[in-house]
Amino acid sequence: MLAIPSGSVALVGTSPPYHVGMEYEKKQTWEEFRELIDGFARGCAHLLKPGGYAFVNFGSSTAHPIATETVYDEAFRAAALKLQARRIWRKPTALVGSPFYTTTGPWPIAEFENLWAWFKPPAAHKRRHYSRSVLAVWDTTGYPNLKGVHCSEYPEVLPWWAMQVYADPGDIICDPFAGSGTTARAAVKFGSPCILIEREERYCELAARSLGDLERQLETGTANLFNQEPAR
């Protein structure tokens, strides 16, 4: 992130690793996870222009030494970014898992994840897309579900909503944990360039294929542009 010019990005939209034993973090210690999030927050402060936003999807685990929310709050406070909103993503039931309890302890599996946003002072918060921005719960029920090509995908409509609230078409978007390129697909539909950062070569290839598929869909008029709310 620090290799990108300072103050060049309007919106960082991403979902960092959760430290829950996924394939790409199996050997990660708790201290390494804390360092990762601290570095991520500093990277956001470097990338964002004044008034720019970091929109972050992250989970919550009672198995962690301290609440994941505390990890993010401390990291972004230290990076001098101001918390603008705390929302939750309500997952469709199919994405939660069954049964509704964990196999590692007597804790329920949350049917939601966090969607927090920070902005870079001194510029003031700019209000956009009022009807979406005032909602504390973003529910993706009825929208296209995950395709299973990446172990931690989220629905494409989530970053698209974030762009409606925190960016203008043409603004530069960045996803430093790019995975399968979901944020970039949403940025193309939104009308913005997107910088992807991803350390796993297989996911870089996956994102390239996904964006190629989107290009063909746009050419043929078959791309889902989220122009209307789904039936519930």
mmCIF file of C-alpha atoms in Angstrom:
data_model
loop_
_atom_site.group_PDB
_atom_site.id
_atom_site.type_symbol
_atom_site.label_atom_id
_atom_site.label_comp_id
_atom_site.label_asym_id
_atom_site.label_seq_id
_atom_site.Cartn_x
_atom_site.Cartn_y
_atom_site.Cartn_z
ATOM 1 C CA MET A 1 0.000 0.000 0.000
ATOM 2 C CA LEU A 2 2.852 2.359 0.784
ATOM 3 C CA ALA A 3 4.177 1.991 -2.793
ATOM 4 C CA ILE A 4 1.093 3.850 -4.108
ATOM 5 C CA PRO A 5 1.335 7.677 -4.043
ATOM 6 C CA SER A 6 0.040 9.237 -0.850
ATOM 7 C CA GLY A 7 -3.399 10.848 -0.964
ATOM 8 C CA SER A 8 -4.311 9.325 -4.325
ATOM 9 C CA VAL A 9 -7.294 7.143 -3.364
ATOM 10 C CA ALA A 10 -10.870 8.207 -2.605
ATOM 11 C CA LEU A 11 -12.103 4.894 -1.185
ATOM 12 C CA VAL A 12 -10.443 1.798 0.219
ATOM 13 C CA GLY A 13 -13.018 -0.979 0.128
ATOM 14 C CA THR A 14 -11.968 -4.402 1.326
ATOM 15 C CA SER A 15 -12.304 -7.370 3.665
ATOM 16 C CA PRO A 16 -9.043 -8.295 5.429
ATOM 17 C CA PRO A 17 -8.343 -11.792 6.828
ATOM 18 C CA TYR A 18 -10.424 -12.632 9.901
ATOM 19 C CA HIS A 19 -7.871 -14.783 11.769
ATOM 20 C CA VAL A 20 -10.257 -17.721 11.919
ATOM 21 C CA GLY A 21 -8.075 -20.396 10.350
ATOM 22 C CA MET A 22 -8.780 -19.902 6.665
ATOM 23 C CA GLU A 23 -6.353 -21.512 4.214
ATOM 24 C CA TYR A 24 -4.339 -18.319 3.704
ATOM 25 C CA GLU A 25 -3.909 -17.627 7.451
ATOM 26 C CA LYS A 26 -3.490 -21.072 9.027
ATOM 27 C CA LYS A 27 -0.051 -20.287 10.492
ATOM 28 C CA GLN A 28 -0.897 -16.729 11.490
ATOM 29 C CA THR A 29 -0.428 -15.911 15.181
ATOM 30 C CA TRP A 30 -2.618 -13.480 17.101
ATOM 31 C CA GLU A 31 0.268 -11.022 17.257
ATOM 32 C CA GLU A 32 0.741 -11.264 13.478
ATOM 33 C CA PHE A 33 -2.965 -10.603 12.978
ATOM 34 C CA ARG A 34 -2.762 -7.486 15.163
ATOM 35 C CA GLU A 35 0.278 -6.303 13.206
ATOM 36 C CA LEU A 36 -1.542 -6.932 9.925
ATOM 37 C CA ILE A 37 -4.526 -4.784 10.920
ATOM 38 C CA ASP A 38 -2.282 -2.070 12.379
ATOM 39 C CA GLY A 39 -0.329 -1.946 9.100
ATOM 40 C CA PHE A 40 -3.527 -1.976 7.084
ATOM 41 C CA ALA A 41 -4.868 1.038 9.005
ATOM 42 C CA ARG A 42 -1.603 2.926 8.471
ATOM 43 C CA GLY A 43 -1.759 2.029 4.782
ATOM 44 C CA CYS A 44 -5.276 3.469 4.551
ATOM 45 C CA ALA A 45 -4.087 6.714 6.170
ATOM 46 C CA HIS A 46 -1.300 6.884 3.579
ATOM 47 C CA LEU A 47 -3.483 6.106 0.548
ATOM 48 C CA LEU A 48 -6.550 8.193 1.282
ATOM 49 C CA LYS A 49 -6.926 11.764 0.196
ATOM 50 C CA PRO A 50 -8.395 14.155 2.803
ATOM 51 C CA GLY A 51 -12.076 13.300 3.041
ATOM 52 C CA GLY A 52 -11.463 9.809 1.616
ATOM 53 C CA TYR A 53 -12.951 6.713 3.211
ATOM 54 C CA ALA A 54 -11.978 3.233 4.300
ATOM 55 C CA PHE A 55 -14.925 0.816 4.129
ATOM 56 C CA VAL A 56 -14.085 -2.477 5.807
ATOM 57 C CA ASN A 57 -15.997 -5.748 6.095
ATOM 58 C CA PHE A 58 -14.804 -7.889 9.010
ATOM 59 C CA GLY A 59 -16.159 -10.647 11.184
ATOM 60 C CA SER A 60 -16.383 -11.002 14.932
ATOM 61 C CA SER A 61 -15.079 -13.965 16.907
ATOM 62 C CA THR A 62 -15.532 -14.675 20.603
ATOM 63 C CA ALA A 63 -12.572 -17.059 20.335
ATOM 64 C CA HIS A 64 -10.125 -14.155 19.944
ATOM 65 C CA PRO A 65 -8.220 -12.826 23.002
ATOM 66 C CA ILE A 66 -10.049 -9.496 22.603
ATOM 67 C CA ALA A 67 -12.986 -8.483 20.423
ATOM 68 C CA THR A 68 -12.132 -8.001 16.760
ATOM 69 C CA GLU A 69 -13.990 -4.692 16.896
ATOM 70 C CA THR A 70 -11.473 -3.495 19.508
ATOM 71 C CA VAL A 71 -8.562 -4.473 17.250
ATOM 72 C CA TYR A 72 -9.934 -2.325 14.412
ATOM 73 C CA ASP A 73 -10.943 0.551 16.651
ATOM 74 C CA GLU A 74 -7.470 0.794 18.203
ATOM 75 C CA ALA A 75 -5.666 0.414 14.860
ATOM 76 C CA PHE A 76 -7.634 3.125 13.064
ATOM 77 C CA ARG A 77 -7.515 5.494 16.033
ATOM 78 C CA ALA A 78 -3.727 5.137 16.038
ATOM 79 C CA ALA A 79 -3.719 5.902 12.295
ATOM 80 C CA ALA A 80 -5.668 9.138 12.964
ATOM 81 C CA LEU A 81 -8.682 8.100 10.889
ATOM 82 C CA LYS A 82 -12.118 9.007 12.209
ATOM 83 C CA LEU A 83 -14.900 6.449 12.569
ATOM 84 C CA GLN A 84 -17.846 7.558 10.442
ATOM 85 C CA ALA A 85 -20.268 4.634 10.626
ATOM 86 C CA ARG A 86 -20.771 1.191 12.135
ATOM 87 C CA ARG A 87 -23.105 -0.978 10.093
ATOM 88 C CA ILE A 88 -23.729 -4.676 9.839
ATOM 89 C CA TRP A 89 -24.129 -6.921 6.835
ATOM 90 C CA ARG A 90 -27.025 -9.292 7.418
ATOM 91 C CA LYS A 91 -26.213 -12.453 5.529
ATOM 92 C CA PRO A 92 -28.771 -14.589 3.743
ATOM 93 C CA THR A 93 -29.394 -17.711 5.838
ATOM 94 C CA ALA A 94 -27.689 -19.896 3.242
ATOM 95 C CA LEU A 95 -24.371 -18.152 3.908
ATOM 96 C CA VAL A 96 -24.459 -18.552 7.674
ATOM 97 C CA GLY A 97 -24.105 -22.326 7.914
ATOM 98 C CA SER A 98 -26.047 -24.974 9.741
ATOM 99 C CA PRO A 99 -26.403 -25.900 12.521
ATOM 100 C CA PHE A 100 -26.398 -22.428 14.048
ATOM 101 C CA TYR A 101 -23.642 -23.054 16.562
ATOM 102 C CA THR A 102 -19.906 -23.532 16.316
ATOM 103 C CA THR A 103 -18.062 -26.818 16.672
ATOM 104 C CA THR A 104 -15.294 -25.187 18.738
ATOM 105 C CA GLY A 105 -17.374 -23.938 21.636
ATOM 106 C CA PRO A 106 -20.816 -22.950 22.906
ATOM 107 C CA TRP A 107 -21.058 -19.838 20.738
ATOM 108 C CA PRO A 108 -23.704 -19.077 18.114
ATOM 109 C CA ILE A 109 -22.638 -18.512 14.525
ATOM 110 C CA ALA A 110 -23.360 -14.859 13.818
ATOM 111 C CA GLU A 111 -25.683 -14.255 10.877
ATOM 112 C CA PHE A 112 -24.068 -10.863 10.374
ATOM 113 C CA GLU A 113 -20.654 -9.267 9.868
ATOM 114 C CA ASN A 114 -19.360 -5.774 10.491
ATOM 115 C CA LEU A 115 -19.288 -2.989 7.899
ATOM 116 C CA TRP A 116 -17.343 -0.084 9.416
ATOM 117 C CA ALA A 117 -16.272 3.101 7.686
ATOM 118 C CA TRP A 118 -13.594 5.625 8.609
ATOM 119 C CA PHE A 119 -12.678 8.886 6.906
ATOM 120 C CA LYS A 120 -9.532 10.966 6.726
ATOM 121 C CA PRO A 121 -9.703 14.419 8.356
ATOM 122 C CA PRO A 122 -9.647 17.343 8.116
ATOM 123 C CA ALA A 123 -12.246 17.266 5.337
ATOM 124 C CA ALA A 124 -15.822 16.823 6.538
ATOM 125 C CA HIS A 125 -18.037 13.853 5.741
ATOM 126 C CA LYS A 126 -19.732 14.286 2.371
ATOM 127 C CA ARG A 127 -23.295 12.987 2.240
ATOM 128 C CA ARG A 128 -24.184 10.855 -0.790
ATOM 129 C CA HIS A 129 -27.041 8.460 -1.578
ATOM 130 C CA TYR A 130 -29.073 9.356 1.507
ATOM 131 C CA SER A 131 -31.487 6.399 1.367
ATOM 132 C CA ARG A 132 -28.614 3.895 1.508
ATOM 133 C CA SER A 133 -26.291 5.812 3.833
ATOM 134 C CA VAL A 134 -28.817 6.042 6.682
ATOM 135 C CA LEU A 135 -29.365 2.274 6.858
ATOM 136 C CA ALA A 136 -27.543 0.567 9.735
ATOM 137 C CA VAL A 137 -28.248 -2.908 8.360
ATOM 138 C CA TRP A 138 -27.291 -3.802 4.796
ATOM 139 C CA ASP A 139 -29.194 -6.956 3.914
ATOM 140 C CA THR A 140 -28.104 -8.845 0.779
ATOM 141 C CA THR A 141 -30.993 -11.301 0.816
ATOM 142 C CA GLY A 142 -32.203 -11.757 -2.767
ATOM 143 C CA TYR A 143 -29.002 -10.550 -4.384
ATOM 144 C CA PRO A 144 -26.647 -12.961 -6.180
ATOM 145 C CA ASN A 145 -24.918 -15.200 -3.654
ATOM 146 C CA LEU A 146 -21.289 -16.213 -3.543
ATOM 147 C CA LYS A 147 -19.960 -18.291 -6.433
ATOM 148 C CA GLY A 148 -17.583 -20.414 -4.385
ATOM 149 C CA VAL A 149 -14.498 -19.491 -6.408
ATOM 150 C CA HIS A 150 -12.819 -17.960 -3.338
ATOM 151 C CA CYS A 151 -13.161 -19.185 0.233
ATOM 152 C CA SER A 152 -14.057 -15.728 1.588
ATOM 153 C CA GLU A 153 -16.052 -13.960 -1.108
ATOM 154 C CA TYR A 154 -18.722 -11.418 -0.275
ATOM 155 C CA PRO A 155 -21.635 -10.368 -2.503
ATOM 156 C CA GLU A 156 -20.674 -7.856 -5.190
ATOM 157 C CA VAL A 157 -23.492 -5.560 -4.169
ATOM 158 C CA LEU A 158 -21.777 -4.747 -0.835
ATOM 159 C CA PRO A 159 -18.825 -2.784 -2.306
ATOM 160 C CA TRP A 160 -21.180 -1.315 -4.921
ATOM 161 C CA TRP A 161 -23.365 0.111 -2.130
ATOM 162 C CA ALA A 162 -20.226 1.400 -0.393
ATOM 163 C CA MET A 163 -19.210 3.237 -3.557
ATOM 164 C CA GLN A 164 -22.651 4.813 -3.793
ATOM 165 C CA VAL A 165 -22.269 6.170 -0.256
ATOM 166 C CA TYR A 166 -18.549 7.005 -0.145
ATOM 167 C CA ALA A 167 -17.372 7.823 -3.672
ATOM 168 C CA ASP A 168 -18.265 9.518 -6.944
ATOM 169 C CA PRO A 169 -17.930 7.856 -10.360
ATOM 170 C CA GLY A 170 -14.391 8.361 -11.604
ATOM 171 C CA ASP A 171 -12.857 8.318 -8.107
ATOM 172 C CA ILE A 172 -9.965 5.902 -7.568
ATOM 173 C CA ILE A 173 -10.903 2.835 -5.508
ATOM 174 C CA CYS A 174 -8.415 0.440 -3.895
ATOM 175 C CA ASP A 175 -8.781 -3.071 -2.503
ATOM 176 C CA PRO A 176 -5.582 -4.215 -0.751
ATOM 177 C CA PHE A 177 -6.976 -7.717 -0.081
ATOM 178 C CA ALA A 178 -8.336 -8.254 -3.573
ATOM 179 C CA GLY A 179 -9.100 -11.973 -3.543
ATOM 180 C CA SER A 180 -11.258 -12.831 -6.546
ATOM 181 C CA GLY A 181 -11.703 -9.186 -7.584
ATOM 182 C CA THR A 182 -15.207 -8.552 -6.254
ATOM 183 C CA THR A 183 -14.493 -4.909 -5.402
ATOM 184 C CA ALA A 184 -13.001 -4.293 -8.855
ATOM 185 C CA ARG A 185 -16.091 -5.756 -10.543
ATOM 186 C CA ALA A 186 -18.277 -3.389 -8.519
ATOM 187 C CA ALA A 187 -15.981 -0.465 -9.393
ATOM 188 C CA VAL A 188 -16.279 -1.182 -13.126
ATOM 189 C CA LYS A 189 -20.063 -1.086 -12.827
ATOM 190 C CA PHE A 190 -19.855 2.087 -10.726
ATOM 191 C CA GLY A 191 -17.642 3.809 -13.296
ATOM 192 C CA SER A 192 -14.401 4.052 -11.317
ATOM 193 C CA PRO A 193 -10.851 2.722 -11.741
ATOM 194 C CA CYS A 194 -9.778 0.232 -9.089
ATOM 195 C CA ILE A 195 -6.316 -0.694 -7.800
ATOM 196 C CA LEU A 196 -6.085 -4.314 -6.642
ATOM 197 C CA ILE A 197 -3.414 -5.675 -4.299
ATOM 198 C CA GLU A 198 -3.187 -9.439 -3.786
ATOM 199 C CA ARG A 199 -0.261 -11.604 -2.678
ATOM 200 C CA GLU A 200 -1.631 -14.977 -3.872
ATOM 201 C CA GLU A 201 -0.914 -15.507 -7.574
ATOM 202 C CA ARG A 202 -3.867 -17.881 -8.014
ATOM 203 C CA TYR A 203 -6.248 -15.201 -6.785
ATOM 204 C CA CYS A 204 -4.671 -12.631 -9.120
ATOM 205 C CA GLU A 205 -5.403 -14.995 -11.992
ATOM 206 C CA LEU A 206 -8.914 -15.569 -10.672
ATOM 207 C CA ALA A 207 -9.587 -11.828 -10.490
ATOM 208 C CA ALA A 208 -8.279 -11.330 -14.027
ATOM 209 C CA ARG A 209 -10.616 -14.024 -15.351
ATOM 210 C CA SER A 210 -13.551 -12.584 -13.411
ATOM 211 C CA LEU A 211 -12.959 -9.099 -14.828
ATOM 212 C CA GLY A 212 -12.635 -10.559 -18.308
ATOM 213 C CA ASP A 213 -15.988 -12.277 -17.856
ATOM 214 C CA LEU A 214 -17.514 -8.981 -16.717
ATOM 215 C CA GLU A 215 -16.165 -7.194 -19.787
ATOM 216 C CA ARG A 216 -17.891 -9.725 -22.031
ATOM 217 C CA GLN A 217 -21.118 -9.428 -20.017
ATOM 218 C CA LEU A 218 -21.092 -5.661 -20.393
ATOM 219 C CA GLU A 219 -20.540 -6.001 -24.143
ATOM 220 C CA THR A 220 -23.520 -8.340 -24.462
ATOM 221 C CA GLY A 221 -25.757 -6.475 -22.005
ATOM 222 C CA THR A 222 -25.988 -9.432 -19.603
ATOM 223 C CA ALA A 223 -24.184 -7.905 -16.597
ATOM 224 C CA ASN A 224 -26.148 -7.430 -13.368
ATOM 225 C CA LEU A 225 -25.973 -3.675 -12.702
ATOM 226 C CA PHE A 226 -28.120 -3.712 -9.520
ATOM 227 C CA ASN A 227 -30.595 -1.261 -11.053
ATOM 228 C CA GLN A 228 -33.470 -2.431 -8.874
ATOM 229 C CA GLU A 229 -34.093 -3.999 -5.498
ATOM 230 C CA PRO A 230 -34.666 -7.765 -5.612
ATOM 231 C CA ALA A 231 -37.937 -9.418 -4.696
ATOM 232 C CA ARG A 232 -37.937 -10.561 -1.056
#
